[in-house]
CSV table of C-alpha atoms and ligand atoms in Angstrom, one decimal:
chain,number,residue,atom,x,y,z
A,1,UNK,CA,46.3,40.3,-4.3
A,2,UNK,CA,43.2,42.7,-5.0
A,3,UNK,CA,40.4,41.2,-2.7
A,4,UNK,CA,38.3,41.1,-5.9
A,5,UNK,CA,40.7,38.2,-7.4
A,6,UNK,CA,39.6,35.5,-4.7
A,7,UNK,CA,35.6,36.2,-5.6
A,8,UNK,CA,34.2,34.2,-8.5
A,9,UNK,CA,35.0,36.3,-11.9
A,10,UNK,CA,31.2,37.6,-11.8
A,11,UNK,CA,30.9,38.6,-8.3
A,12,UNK,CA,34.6,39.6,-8.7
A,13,UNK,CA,33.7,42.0,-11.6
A,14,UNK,CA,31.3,43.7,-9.9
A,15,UNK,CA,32.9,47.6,-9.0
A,16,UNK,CA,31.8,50.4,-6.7
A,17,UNK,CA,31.2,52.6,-10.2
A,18,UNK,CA,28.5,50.1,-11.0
A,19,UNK,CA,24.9,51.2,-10.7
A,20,UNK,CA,22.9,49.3,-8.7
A,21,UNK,CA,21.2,47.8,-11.8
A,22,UNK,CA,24.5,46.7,-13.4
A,23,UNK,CA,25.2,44.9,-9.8
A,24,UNK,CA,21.9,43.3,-10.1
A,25,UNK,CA,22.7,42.3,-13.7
A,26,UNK,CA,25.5,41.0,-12.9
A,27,UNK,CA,24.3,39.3,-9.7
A,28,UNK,CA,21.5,37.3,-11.9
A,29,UNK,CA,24.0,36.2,-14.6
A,30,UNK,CA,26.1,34.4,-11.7
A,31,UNK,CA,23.5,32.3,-10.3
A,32,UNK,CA,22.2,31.8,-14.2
A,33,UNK,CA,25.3,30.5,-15.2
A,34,UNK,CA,26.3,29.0,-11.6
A,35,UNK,CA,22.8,26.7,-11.7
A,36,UNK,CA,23.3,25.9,-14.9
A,37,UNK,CA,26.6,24.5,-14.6
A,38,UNK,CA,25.4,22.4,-11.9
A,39,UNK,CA,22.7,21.3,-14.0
A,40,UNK,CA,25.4,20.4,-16.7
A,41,UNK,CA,27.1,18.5,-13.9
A,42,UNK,CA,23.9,16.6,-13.1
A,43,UNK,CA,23.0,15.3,-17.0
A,44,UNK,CA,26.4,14.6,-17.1
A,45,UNK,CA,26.8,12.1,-13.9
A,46,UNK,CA,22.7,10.6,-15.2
A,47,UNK,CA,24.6,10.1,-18.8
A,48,UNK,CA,27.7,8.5,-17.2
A,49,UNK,CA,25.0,6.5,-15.1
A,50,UNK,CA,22.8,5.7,-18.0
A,51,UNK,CA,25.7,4.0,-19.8
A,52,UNK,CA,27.0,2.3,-17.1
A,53,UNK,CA,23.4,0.6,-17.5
A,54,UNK,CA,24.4,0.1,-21.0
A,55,UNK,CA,27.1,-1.9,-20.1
A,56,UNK,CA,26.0,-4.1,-17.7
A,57,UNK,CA,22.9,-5.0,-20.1
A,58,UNK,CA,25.7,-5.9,-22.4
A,59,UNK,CA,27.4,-8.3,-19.9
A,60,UNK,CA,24.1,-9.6,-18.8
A,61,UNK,CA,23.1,-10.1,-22.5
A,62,UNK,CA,25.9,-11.9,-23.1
A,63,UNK,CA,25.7,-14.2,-20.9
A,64,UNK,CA,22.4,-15.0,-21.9
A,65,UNK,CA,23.9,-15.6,-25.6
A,66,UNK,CA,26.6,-17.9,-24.3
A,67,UNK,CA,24.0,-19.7,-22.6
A,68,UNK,CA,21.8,-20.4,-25.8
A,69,UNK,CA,25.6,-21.2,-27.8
A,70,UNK,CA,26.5,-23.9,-25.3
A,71,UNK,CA,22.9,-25.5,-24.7
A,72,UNK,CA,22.0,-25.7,-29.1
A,73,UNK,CA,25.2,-27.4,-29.2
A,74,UNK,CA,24.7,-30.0,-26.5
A,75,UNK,CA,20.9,-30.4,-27.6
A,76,UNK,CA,20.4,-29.3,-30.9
A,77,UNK,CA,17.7,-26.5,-29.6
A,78,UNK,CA,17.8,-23.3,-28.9
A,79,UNK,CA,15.8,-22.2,-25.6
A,80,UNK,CA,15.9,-18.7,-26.2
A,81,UNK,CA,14.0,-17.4,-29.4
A,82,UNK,CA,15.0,-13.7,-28.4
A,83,UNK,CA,16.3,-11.3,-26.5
A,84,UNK,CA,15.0,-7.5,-25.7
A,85,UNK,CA,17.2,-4.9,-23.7
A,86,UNK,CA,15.7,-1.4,-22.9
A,87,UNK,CA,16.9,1.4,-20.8
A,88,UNK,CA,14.2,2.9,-18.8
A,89,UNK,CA,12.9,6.3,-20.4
A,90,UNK,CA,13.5,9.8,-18.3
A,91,UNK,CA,9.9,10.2,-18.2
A,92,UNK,CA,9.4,6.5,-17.0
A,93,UNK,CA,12.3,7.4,-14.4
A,94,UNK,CA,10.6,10.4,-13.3
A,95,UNK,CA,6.8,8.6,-13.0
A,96,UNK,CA,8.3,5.9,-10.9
A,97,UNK,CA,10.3,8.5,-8.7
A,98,UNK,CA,7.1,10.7,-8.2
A,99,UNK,CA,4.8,7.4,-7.3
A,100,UNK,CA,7.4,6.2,-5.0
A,101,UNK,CA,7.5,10.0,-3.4
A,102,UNK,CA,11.4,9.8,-3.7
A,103,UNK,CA,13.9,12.7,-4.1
A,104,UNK,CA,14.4,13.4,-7.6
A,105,UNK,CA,17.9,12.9,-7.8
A,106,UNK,CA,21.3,10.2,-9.0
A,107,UNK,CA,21.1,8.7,-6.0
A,108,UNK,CA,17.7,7.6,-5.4
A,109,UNK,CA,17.5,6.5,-9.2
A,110,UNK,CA,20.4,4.6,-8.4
A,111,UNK,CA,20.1,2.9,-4.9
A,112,UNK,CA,15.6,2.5,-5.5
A,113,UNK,CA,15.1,2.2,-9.0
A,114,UNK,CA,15.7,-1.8,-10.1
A,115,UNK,CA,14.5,-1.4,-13.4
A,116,UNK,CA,16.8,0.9,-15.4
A,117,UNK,CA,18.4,-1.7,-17.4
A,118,UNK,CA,16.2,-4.2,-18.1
A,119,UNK,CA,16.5,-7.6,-20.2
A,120,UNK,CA,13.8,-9.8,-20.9
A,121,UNK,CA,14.6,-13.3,-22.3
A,122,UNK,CA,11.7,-15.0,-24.7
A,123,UNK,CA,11.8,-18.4,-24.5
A,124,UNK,CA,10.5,-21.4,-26.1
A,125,UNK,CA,9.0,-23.3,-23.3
A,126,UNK,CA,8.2,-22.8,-19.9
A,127,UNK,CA,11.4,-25.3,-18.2
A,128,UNK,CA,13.7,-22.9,-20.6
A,129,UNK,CA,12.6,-19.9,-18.3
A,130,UNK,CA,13.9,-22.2,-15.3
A,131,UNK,CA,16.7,-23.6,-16.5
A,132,UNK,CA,18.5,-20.2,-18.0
A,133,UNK,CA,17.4,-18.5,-14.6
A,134,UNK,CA,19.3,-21.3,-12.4
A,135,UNK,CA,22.0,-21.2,-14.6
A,136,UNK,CA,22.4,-17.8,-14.7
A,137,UNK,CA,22.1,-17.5,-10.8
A,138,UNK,CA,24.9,-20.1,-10.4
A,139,UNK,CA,27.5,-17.6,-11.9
A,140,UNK,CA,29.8,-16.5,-9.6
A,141,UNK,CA,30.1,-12.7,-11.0
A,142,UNK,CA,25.7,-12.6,-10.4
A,143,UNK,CA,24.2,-11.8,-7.0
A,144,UNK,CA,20.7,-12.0,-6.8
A,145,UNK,CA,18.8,-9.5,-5.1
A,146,UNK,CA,15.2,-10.1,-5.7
A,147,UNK,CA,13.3,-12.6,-7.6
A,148,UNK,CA,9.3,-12.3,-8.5
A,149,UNK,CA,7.9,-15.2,-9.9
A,150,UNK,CA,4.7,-14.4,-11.8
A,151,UNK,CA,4.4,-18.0,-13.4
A,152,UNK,CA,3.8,-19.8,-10.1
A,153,UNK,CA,2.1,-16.9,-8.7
A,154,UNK,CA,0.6,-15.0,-11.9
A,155,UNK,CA,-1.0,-11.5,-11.2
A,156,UNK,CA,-4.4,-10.5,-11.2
A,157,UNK,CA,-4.7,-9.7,-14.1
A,158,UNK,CA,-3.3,-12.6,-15.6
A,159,UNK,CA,0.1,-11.5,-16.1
A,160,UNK,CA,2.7,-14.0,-16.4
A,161,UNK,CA,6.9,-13.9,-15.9
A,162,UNK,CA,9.4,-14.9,-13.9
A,163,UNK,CA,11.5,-11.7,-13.0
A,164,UNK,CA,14.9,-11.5,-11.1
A,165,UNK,CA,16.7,-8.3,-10.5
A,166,UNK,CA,20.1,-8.8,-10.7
A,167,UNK,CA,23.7,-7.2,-9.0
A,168,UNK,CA,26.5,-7.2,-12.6
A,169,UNK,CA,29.8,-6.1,-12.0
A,170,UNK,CA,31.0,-3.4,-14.7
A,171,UNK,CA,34.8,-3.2,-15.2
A,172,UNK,CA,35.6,0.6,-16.5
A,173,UNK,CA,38.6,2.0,-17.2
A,174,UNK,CA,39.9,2.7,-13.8
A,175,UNK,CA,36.8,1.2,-11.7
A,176,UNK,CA,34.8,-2.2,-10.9
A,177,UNK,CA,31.2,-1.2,-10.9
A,178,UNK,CA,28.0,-3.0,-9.5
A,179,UNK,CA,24.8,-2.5,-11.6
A,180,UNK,CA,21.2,-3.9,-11.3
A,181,UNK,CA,19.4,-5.3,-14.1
A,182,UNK,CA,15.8,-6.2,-14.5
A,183,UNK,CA,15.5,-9.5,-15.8
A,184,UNK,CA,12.4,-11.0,-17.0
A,185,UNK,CA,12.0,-14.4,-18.3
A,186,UNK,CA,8.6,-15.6,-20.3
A,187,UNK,CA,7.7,-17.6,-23.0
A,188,UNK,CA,6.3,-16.1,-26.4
A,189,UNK,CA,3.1,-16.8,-25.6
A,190,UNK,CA,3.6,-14.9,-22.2
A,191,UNK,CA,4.9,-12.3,-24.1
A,192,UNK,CA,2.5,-12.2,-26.8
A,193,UNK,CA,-0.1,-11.6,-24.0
A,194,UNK,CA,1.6,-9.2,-22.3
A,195,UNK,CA,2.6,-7.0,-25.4
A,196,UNK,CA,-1.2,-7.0,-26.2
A,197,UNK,CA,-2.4,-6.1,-22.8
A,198,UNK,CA,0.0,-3.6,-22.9
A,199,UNK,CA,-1.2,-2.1,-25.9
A,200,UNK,CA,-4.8,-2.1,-24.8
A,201,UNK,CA,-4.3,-0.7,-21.2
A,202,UNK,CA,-3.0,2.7,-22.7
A,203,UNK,CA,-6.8,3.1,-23.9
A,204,UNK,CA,-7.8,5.4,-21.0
A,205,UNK,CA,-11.1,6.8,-20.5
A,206,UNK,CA,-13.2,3.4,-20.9
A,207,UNK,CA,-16.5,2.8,-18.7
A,208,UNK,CA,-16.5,0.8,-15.6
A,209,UNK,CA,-18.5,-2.3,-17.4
A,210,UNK,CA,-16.4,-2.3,-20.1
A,211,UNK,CA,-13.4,-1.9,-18.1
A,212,UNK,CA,-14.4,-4.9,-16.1
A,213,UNK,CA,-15.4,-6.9,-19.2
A,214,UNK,CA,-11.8,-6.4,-20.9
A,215,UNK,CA,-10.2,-7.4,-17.7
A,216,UNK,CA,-12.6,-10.2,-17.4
A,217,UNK,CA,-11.5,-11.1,-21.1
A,218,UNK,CA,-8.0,-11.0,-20.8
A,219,UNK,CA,-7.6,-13.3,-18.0
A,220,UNK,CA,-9.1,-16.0,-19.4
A,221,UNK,CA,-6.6,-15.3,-22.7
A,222,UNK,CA,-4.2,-15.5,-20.0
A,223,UNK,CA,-5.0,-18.7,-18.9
A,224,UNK,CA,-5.4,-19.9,-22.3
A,225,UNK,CA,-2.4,-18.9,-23.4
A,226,UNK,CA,-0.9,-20.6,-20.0
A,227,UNK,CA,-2.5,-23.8,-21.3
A,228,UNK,CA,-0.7,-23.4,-24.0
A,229,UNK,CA,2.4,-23.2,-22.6
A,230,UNK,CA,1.7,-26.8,-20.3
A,231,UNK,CA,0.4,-28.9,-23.2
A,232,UNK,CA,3.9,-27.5,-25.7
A,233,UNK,CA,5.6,-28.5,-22.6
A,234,UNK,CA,3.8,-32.0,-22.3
A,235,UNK,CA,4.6,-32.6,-26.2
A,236,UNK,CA,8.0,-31.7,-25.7
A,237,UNK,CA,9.0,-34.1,-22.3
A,238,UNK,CA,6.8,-37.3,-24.5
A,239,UNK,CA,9.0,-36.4,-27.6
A,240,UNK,CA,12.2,-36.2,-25.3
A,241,UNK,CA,11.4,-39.2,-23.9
A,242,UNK,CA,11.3,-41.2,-27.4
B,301,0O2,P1,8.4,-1.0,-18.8
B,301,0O2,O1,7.9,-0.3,-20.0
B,301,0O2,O2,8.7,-2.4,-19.0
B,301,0O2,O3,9.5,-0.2,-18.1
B,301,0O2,P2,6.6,-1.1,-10.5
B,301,0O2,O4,7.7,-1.3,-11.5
B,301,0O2,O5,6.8,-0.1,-9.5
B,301,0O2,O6,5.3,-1.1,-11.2
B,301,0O2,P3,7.6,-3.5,-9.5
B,301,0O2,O7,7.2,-4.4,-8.3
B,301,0O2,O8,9.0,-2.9,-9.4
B,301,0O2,O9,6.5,-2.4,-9.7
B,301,0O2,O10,7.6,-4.2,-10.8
B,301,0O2,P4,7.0,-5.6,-11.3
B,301,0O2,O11,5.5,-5.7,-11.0
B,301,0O2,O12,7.8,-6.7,-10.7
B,301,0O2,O13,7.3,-5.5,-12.8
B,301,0O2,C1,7.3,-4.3,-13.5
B,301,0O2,C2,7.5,-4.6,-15.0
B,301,0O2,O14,7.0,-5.9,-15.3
B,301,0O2,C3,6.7,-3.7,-15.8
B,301,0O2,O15,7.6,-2.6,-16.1
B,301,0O2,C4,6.4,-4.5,-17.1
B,301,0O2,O16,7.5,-4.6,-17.9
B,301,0O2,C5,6.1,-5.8,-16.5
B,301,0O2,N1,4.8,-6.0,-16.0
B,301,0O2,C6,4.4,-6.1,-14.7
B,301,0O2,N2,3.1,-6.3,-14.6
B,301,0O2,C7,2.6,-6.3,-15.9
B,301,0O2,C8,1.3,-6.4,-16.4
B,301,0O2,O17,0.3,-6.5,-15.7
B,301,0O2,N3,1.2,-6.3,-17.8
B,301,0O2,C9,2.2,-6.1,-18.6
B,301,0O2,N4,2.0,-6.0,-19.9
B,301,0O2,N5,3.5,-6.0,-18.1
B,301,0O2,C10,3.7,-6.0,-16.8
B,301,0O2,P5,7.1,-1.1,-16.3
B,301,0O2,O18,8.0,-0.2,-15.6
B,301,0O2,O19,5.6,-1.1,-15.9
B,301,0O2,O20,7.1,-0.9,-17.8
């Protein structure tokens, strides 16, 4: 066999009539197209990754749905009023890689990053939150692997949730695959808070006293909007108990 034949097809083409320049040419085109294929290998294991996410927000989702099903029948109620599933963006992926000063690569987005699928769970009263969260615990398929709970222990800022990250198993083709999902669990007028906070921290540039007056202002909407929550929980346990 010509020695040229075991070489890859560029390197292999190259010939001792080629100029120097051709060679060079040649030389540049390989590692073009030989970084770019490993770049096409890379978006392809993230899209393979990113819909394995998919799927296990499905299996979480539904789980959630079966949930609400089995508990309207028993009680007549629903205790969820909706449900929300994102995949985290790239850029958001990438922020959270750089802040964390981890390698920018499938595995660290796999094995650090909790929150690529993530679910969050509106419901109508704060012993809903519970409740679903216990119950979904208690499945057999669900391993917990961290819980935060911002209700009992609300940030700062005022921010209120109860989150759980989650271990799903996936069941593929030829593989059983174990994904984490972001869960978060708040009421709607948790979440009405936190969708306006959200909204107002992306105003940047803000002086100091104003900065500190907003912040100042939406904690106490925060705990109004917790006492909210306690006294629609009291009316509901005095109507229960009728
Ligand atoms: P998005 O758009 O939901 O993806 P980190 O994620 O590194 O900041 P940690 O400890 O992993 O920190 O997360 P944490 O604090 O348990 O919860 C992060 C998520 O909870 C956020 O996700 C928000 O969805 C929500 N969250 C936490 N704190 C606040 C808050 O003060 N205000 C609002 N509105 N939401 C909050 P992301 O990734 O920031 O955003």
């Amino acid at each position: 066999m010509d020695k040229k034949d075991t070489f890859n097809p560029i390197i292999g083409s190259l010939t001792n009539d080629d100029s120097s320049a051709a060679m060079a040419q040649k030389i540049v085109r390989f590692f073009k197209e030989n970084s770019l294929a490993e770049m096409k290998e890379s978006l392809e294991k993230l899209k393979s990754l990113m819909s394995c996410y998919q799927c296990a927000l499905l299996e979480v989702e539904t789980k959630f749905r079966v949930l609400n099903e089995q508990f309207s029948l028993q009680h007549e109620r629903n205790p969820i009023e909706m449900i929300k599933t994102r995949i985290k963006s790239p850029e958001s992926i990438q922020e959270k890689l750089v802040r964390r000063s981890l390698p920018m690569n499938i595995n660290s987005i796999e094995s650090e990053i909790y929150d690529i699928a993530g679910i969050r769970v509106i419901c109508s009263f704060i012993d809903d939150i519970y409740m679903l969260a216990d119950c979904l615990l208690s499945q057999d398929d669900i391993t917990l692997i961290a819980r935060k709970d911002y209700i009992k222990n609300p940030k700062e800022n005022g921010y209120r949730s109860l989150h759980l990250v989650v271990e799903v198993p996936i069941f593929l083709q030829n593989e059983k695959r174990l994904m984490k999902v972001e869960v978060q669990l708040r009421t709607i007028a948790m979440e009405f808070w936190a969708n306006l906070e959200h909204k107002l921290r992306y105003k940047k540039n803000l002086p100091d006293d104003i900065l500190s007056l907003t912040a100042s202002e939406l904690s106490q909407c925060a705990d109004m909007s917790a006492e909210l929550d306690i006294k629609m929980q009291n009316v509901k346990n005095i109507i229960e108990k009728m």
